[in-house]
Coordinates of C-alpha atoms and ligand atoms in Angstrom, one line a residue:
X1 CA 35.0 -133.1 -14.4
X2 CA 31.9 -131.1 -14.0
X3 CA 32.4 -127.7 -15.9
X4 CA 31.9 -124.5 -13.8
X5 CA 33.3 -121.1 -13.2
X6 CA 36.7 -122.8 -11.9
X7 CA 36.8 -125.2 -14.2
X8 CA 35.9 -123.2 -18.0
X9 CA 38.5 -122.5 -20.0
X10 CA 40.0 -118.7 -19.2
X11 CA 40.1 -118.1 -23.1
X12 CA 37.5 -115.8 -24.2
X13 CA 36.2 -115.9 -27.9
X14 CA 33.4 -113.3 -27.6
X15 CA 34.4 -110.1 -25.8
X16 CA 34.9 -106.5 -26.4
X17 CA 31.8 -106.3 -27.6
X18 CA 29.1 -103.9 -28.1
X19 CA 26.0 -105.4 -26.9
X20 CA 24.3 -103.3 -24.0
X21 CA 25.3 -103.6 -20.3
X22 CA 24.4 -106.7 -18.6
X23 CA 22.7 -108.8 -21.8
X24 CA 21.9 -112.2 -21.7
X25 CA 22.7 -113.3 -25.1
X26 CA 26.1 -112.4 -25.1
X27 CA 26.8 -113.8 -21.8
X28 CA 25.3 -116.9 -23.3
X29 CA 27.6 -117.0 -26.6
X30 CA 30.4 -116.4 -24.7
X31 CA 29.7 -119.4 -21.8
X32 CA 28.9 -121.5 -25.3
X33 CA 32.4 -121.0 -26.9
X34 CA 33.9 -121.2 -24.1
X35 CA 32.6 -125.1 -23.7
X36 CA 32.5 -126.0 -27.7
X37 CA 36.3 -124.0 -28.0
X38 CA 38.1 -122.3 -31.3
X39 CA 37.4 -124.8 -33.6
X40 CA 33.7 -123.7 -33.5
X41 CA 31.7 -122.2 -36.4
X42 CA 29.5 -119.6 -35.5
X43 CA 26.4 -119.1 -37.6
X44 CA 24.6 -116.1 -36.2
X45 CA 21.2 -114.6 -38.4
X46 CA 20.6 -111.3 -38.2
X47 CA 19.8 -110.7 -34.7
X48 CA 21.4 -108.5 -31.8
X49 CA 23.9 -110.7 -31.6
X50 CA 25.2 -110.8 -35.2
X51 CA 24.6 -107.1 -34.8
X52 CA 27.1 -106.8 -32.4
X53 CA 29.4 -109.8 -33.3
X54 CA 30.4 -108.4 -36.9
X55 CA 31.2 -104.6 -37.2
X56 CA 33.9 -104.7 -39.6
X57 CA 36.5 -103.6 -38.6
X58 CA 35.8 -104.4 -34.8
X59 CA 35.5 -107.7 -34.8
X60 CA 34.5 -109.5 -31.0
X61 CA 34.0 -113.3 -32.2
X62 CA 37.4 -114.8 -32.4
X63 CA 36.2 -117.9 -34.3
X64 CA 34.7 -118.0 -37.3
X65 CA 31.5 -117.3 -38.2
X66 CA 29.1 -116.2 -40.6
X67 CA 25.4 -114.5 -40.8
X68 CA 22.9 -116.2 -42.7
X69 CA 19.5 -115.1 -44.1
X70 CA 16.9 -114.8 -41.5
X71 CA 15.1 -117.8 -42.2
X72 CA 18.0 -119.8 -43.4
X73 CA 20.1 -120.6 -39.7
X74 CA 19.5 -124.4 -39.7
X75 CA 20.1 -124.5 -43.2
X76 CA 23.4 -122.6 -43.4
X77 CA 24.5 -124.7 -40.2
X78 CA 23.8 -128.0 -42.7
X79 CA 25.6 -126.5 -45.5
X80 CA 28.7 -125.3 -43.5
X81 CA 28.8 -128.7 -42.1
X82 CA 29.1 -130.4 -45.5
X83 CA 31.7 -128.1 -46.8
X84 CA 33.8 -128.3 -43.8
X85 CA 33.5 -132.6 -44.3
X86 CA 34.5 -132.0 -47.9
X87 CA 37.7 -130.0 -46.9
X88 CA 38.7 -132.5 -44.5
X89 CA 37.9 -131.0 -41.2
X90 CA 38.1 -132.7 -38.1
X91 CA 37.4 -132.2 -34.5
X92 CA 34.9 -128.7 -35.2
X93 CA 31.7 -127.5 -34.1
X94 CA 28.6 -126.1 -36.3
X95 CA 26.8 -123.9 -33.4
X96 CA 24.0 -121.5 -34.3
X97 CA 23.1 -118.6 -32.2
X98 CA 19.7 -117.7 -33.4
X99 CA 16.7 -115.3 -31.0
X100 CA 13.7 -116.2 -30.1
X101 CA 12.0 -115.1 -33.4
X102 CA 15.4 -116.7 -35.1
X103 CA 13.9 -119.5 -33.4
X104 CA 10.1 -119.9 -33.4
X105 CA 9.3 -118.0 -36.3
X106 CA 11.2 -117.4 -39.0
X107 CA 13.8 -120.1 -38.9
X108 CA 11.5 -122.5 -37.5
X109 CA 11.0 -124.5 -40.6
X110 CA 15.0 -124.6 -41.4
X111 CA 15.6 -125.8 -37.7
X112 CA 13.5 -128.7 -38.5
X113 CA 14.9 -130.0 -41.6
X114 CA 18.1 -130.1 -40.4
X115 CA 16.7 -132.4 -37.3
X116 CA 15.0 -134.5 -39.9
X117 CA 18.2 -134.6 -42.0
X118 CA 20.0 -135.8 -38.8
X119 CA 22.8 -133.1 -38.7
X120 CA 25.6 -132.9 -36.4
X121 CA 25.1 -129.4 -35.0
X122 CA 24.1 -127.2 -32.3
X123 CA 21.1 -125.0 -32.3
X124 CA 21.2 -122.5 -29.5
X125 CA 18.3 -120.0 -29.1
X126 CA 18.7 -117.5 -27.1
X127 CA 15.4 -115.9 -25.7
X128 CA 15.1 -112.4 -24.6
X129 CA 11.5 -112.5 -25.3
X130 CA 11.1 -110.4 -28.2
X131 CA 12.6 -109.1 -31.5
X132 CA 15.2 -107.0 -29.6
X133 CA 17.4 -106.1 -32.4
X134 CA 14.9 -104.4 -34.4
X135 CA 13.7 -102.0 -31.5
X136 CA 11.8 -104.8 -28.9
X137 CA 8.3 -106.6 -31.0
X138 CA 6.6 -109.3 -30.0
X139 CA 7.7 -113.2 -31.4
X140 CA 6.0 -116.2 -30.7
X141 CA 8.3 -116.7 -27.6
X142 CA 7.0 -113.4 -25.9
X143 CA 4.9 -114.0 -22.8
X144 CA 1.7 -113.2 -22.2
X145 CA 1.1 -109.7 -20.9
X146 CA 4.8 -108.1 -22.6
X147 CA 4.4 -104.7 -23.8
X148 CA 6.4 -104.3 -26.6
X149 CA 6.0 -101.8 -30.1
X150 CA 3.4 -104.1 -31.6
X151 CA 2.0 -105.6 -28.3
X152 CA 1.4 -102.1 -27.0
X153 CA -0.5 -101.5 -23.7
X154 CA -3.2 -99.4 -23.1
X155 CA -6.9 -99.3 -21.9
X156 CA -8.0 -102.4 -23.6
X157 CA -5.1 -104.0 -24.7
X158 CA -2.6 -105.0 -22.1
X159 CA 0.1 -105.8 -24.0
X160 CA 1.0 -109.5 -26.0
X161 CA -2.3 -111.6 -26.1
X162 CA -0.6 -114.9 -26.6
X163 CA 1.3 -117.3 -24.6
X164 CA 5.3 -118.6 -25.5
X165 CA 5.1 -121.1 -28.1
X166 CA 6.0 -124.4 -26.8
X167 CA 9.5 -124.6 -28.4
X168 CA 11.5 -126.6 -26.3
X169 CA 8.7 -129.8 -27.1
X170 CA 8.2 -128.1 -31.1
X171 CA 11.7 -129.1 -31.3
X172 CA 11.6 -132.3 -29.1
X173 CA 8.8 -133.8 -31.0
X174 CA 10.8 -134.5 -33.8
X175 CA 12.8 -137.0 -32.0
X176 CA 16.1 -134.9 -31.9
X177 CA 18.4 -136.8 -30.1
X178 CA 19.0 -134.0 -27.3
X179 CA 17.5 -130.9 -26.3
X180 CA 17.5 -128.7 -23.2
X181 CA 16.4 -125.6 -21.8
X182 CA 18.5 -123.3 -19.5
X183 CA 19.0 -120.0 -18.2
X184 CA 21.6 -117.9 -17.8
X185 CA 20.8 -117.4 -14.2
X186 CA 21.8 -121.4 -13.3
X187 CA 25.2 -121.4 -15.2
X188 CA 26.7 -124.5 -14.1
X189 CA 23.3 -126.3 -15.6
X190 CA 23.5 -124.2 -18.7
X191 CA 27.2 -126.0 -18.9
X192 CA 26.3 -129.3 -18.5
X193 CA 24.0 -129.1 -21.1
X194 CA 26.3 -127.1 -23.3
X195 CA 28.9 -130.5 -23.1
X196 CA 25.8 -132.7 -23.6
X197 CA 25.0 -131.1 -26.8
X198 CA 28.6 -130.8 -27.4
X199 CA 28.7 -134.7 -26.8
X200 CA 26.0 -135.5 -28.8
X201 CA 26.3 -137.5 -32.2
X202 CA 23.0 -135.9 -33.7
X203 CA 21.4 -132.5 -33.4
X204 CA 21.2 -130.5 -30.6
X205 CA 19.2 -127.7 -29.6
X206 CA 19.3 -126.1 -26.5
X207 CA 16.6 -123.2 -25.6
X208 CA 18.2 -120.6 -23.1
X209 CA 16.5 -117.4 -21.4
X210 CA 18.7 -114.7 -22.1
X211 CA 17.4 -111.5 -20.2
X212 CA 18.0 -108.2 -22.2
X213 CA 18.0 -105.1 -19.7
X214 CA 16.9 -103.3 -22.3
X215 CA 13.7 -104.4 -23.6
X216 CA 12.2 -105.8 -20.3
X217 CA 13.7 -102.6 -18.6
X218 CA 15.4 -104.2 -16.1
X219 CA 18.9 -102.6 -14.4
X220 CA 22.2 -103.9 -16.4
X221 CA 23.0 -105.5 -13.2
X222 CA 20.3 -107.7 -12.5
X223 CA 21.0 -110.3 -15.5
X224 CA 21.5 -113.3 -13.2
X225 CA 19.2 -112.4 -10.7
X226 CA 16.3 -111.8 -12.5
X227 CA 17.2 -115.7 -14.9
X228 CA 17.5 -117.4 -11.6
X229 CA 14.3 -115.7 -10.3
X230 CA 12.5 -116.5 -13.4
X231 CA 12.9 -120.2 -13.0
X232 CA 12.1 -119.6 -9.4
X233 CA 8.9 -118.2 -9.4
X234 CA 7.8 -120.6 -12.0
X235 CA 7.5 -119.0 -15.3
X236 CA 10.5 -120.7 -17.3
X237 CA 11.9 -124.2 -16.7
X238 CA 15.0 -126.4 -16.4
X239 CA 14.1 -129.9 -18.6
X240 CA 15.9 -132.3 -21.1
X241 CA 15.0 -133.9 -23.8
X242 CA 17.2 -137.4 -24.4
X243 CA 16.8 -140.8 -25.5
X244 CA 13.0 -140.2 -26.5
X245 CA 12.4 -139.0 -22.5
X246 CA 11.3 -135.6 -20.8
X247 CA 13.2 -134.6 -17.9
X248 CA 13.0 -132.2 -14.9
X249 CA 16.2 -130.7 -13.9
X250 CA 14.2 -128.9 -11.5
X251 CA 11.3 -129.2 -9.6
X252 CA 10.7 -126.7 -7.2
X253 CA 7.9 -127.4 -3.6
X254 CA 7.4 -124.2 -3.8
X255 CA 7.5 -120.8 -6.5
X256 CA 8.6 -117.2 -5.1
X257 CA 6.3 -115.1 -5.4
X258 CA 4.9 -114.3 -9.0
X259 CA 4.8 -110.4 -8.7
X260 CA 8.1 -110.1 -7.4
X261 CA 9.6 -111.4 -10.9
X262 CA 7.0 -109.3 -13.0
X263 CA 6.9 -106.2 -10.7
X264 CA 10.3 -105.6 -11.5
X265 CA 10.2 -105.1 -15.1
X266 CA 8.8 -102.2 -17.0
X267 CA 7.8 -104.4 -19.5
X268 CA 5.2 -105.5 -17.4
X269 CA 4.8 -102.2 -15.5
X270 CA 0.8 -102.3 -17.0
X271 CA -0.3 -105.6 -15.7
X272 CA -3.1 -105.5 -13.3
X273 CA -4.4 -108.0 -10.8
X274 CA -6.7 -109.6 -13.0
X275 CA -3.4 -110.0 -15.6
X276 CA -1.5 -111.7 -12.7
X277 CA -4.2 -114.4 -11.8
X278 CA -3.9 -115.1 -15.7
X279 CA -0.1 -115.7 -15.6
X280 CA -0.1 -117.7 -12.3
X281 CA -3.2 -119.7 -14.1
X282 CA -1.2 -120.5 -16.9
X283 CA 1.9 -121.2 -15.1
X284 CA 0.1 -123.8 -12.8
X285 CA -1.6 -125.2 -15.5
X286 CA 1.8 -125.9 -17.4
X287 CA 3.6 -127.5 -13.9
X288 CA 0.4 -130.0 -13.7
X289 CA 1.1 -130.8 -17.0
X290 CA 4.7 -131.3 -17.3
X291 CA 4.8 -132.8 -13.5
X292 CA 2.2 -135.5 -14.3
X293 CA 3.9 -136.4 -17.8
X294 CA 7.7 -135.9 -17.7
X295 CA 8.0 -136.7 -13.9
X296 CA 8.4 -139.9 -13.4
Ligands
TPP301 C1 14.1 -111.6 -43.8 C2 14.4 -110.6 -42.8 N1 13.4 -110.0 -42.1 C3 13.6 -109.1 -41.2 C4 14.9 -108.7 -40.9 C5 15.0 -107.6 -39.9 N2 15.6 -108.0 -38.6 C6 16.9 -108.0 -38.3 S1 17.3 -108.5 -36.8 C7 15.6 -108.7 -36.4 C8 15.2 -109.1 -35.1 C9 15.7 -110.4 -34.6 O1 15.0 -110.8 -33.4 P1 15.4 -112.1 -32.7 O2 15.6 -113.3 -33.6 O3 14.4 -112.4 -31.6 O4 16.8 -111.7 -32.0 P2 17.2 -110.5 -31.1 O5 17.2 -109.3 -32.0 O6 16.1 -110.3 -30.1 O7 18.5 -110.7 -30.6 C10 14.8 -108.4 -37.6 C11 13.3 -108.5 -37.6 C12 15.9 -109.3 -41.6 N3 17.2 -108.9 -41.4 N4 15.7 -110.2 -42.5
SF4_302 S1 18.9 -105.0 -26.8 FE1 18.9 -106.7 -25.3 S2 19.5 -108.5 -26.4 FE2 20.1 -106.7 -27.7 S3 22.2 -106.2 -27.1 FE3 20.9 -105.0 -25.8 S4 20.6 -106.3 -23.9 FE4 21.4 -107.6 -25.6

């Protein structure tokens, strides 16, 4: 039975919370617990999440969990596993919740060794797009053009000067036996792979955009709209990575418009014209080349 709003268990393990109005991680934790259940294992490194998760005595994660170092997620995830096999444990779920500098930067290396060492657990990043936790700087997963406190904007600098690191295929070209990316703003996908990675016999890393009013200045209300959009217009997309093959969930004839997406946000409030040909350059460049390889 295909999991969706009807279907998902009514029991909530992450709520009461006291992450901002309308974030996308936390809507993203609590879709993911809801599909892995109470015999998961949270491992959450410092991040808004953790932030929010564990403030003793108020305590919003009702399964267990624990905060690793920084760097350590993917590691912690492998030793957790280990112990939990020596006690016995059946039927249970290692899931780490890391951000998108969790992700790409600093736990990077971790992440991989425990892909090379084969372990049964689930890596979920959850990308707002910069290091929200720690008042909104730039990671390697924050898109060209982003104004944040260390990709400021002004006359000559318009903000980040990189593109996203390529993480979904970072992570994919190390043969992991499933990996996904999804968006909060297309739940019932997000689900589906949620049970895939759930499924799976191997690691698992799925790569979600989680929208954070906050940082990209954004109402509280528009956390869905502005996901769905995102994949709309172009500039995030829906693939899998499974059996050694690429594939589209998604292959739009045609983007919404560009500027609608970035217009919105006061993150981008900076970007000129010029800035906007860039993006759209870069996005079209990216569809050519995912289209013509992972399309078959
Ligand atoms: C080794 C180490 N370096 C830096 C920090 C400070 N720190 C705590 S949370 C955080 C930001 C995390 O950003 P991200 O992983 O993107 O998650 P988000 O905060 O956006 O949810 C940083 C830099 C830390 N706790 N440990
Ligand atoms: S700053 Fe962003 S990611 Fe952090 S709790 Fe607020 S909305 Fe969520």
């Amino acid at each position: 039975m295909a999991l969706n709003a009807k279907t998902l268990p009514n029991e909530e393990l992450f709520y009461g919370h006291k992450a901002c109005g309308g974030c996308g991680g936390a809507l993203a934790i609590r879709l993911a617990l809801k599909v892995l259940g109470k015999r998961s294992i949270a491992v959450i490194p410092p991040n808004c999440m953790s932030t929010v998760a564990f403030i003793y005595p108020h305590m919003p994660l009702f399964v267990n969990g624990i905060i690793p170092p920084f760097a350590a997620t993917a590691a912690v995830m492998s030793g957790v596993l280990a112990g939990a096999r020596a006690l016995g444990e059946e039927d249970f779920h290692v899931v780490g919740f890391a951000g998108d500098g969790g992700t790409s930067d600093i736990g990077l290396q971790s992440l991989s060794g425990s892909i090379d060492r084969n372990d049964k657990q689930i890596f979920l990043c959850y990308d707002n797009e910069a290091y929200m936790n720690t008042g909104i700087q730039k990671s390697g997963l924050t898109p060209y053009g982003t104004k944040t406190t260390n990709s400021p904007a002004g006359k000559n600098i318009h903000g980040s000067t990189s593109p996203k690191k390529r993480i979904f295929e970072i992570v994919a070209a190390h043969g992991i036996p499933y990996a996904a990316t999804a968006n909060v703003g297309y739940p019932e996908d997000f689900l589906m792979k949620l049970e895939k990675a759930k499924n799976c016999d191997g690691p698992s890393f799925i790569h979600v955009m989680a929208p954070c009013p906050t940082g990209w200045q954004t109402p509280s209300d528009s956390l869905i709209d502005i996901g769905k959009e995102a994949v709309d217009c172009g500039l995030w997309y829906l693939a899998e990575y499974e059996n050694g093959e690429f594939k589209l969930n998604k292959n739009p004839k045609e983007f919404t418009p560009l500027k609608d997406y970035i217009r919105k946000q006061g993150r981008f409030s900076h970007l000129d014209d010029d800035d906007l040909k860039h993006i759209e350059e870069e996005r079209d460049a990216t569809w050519a080349r995912i289209r013509r390889d992972w399309v078959k």
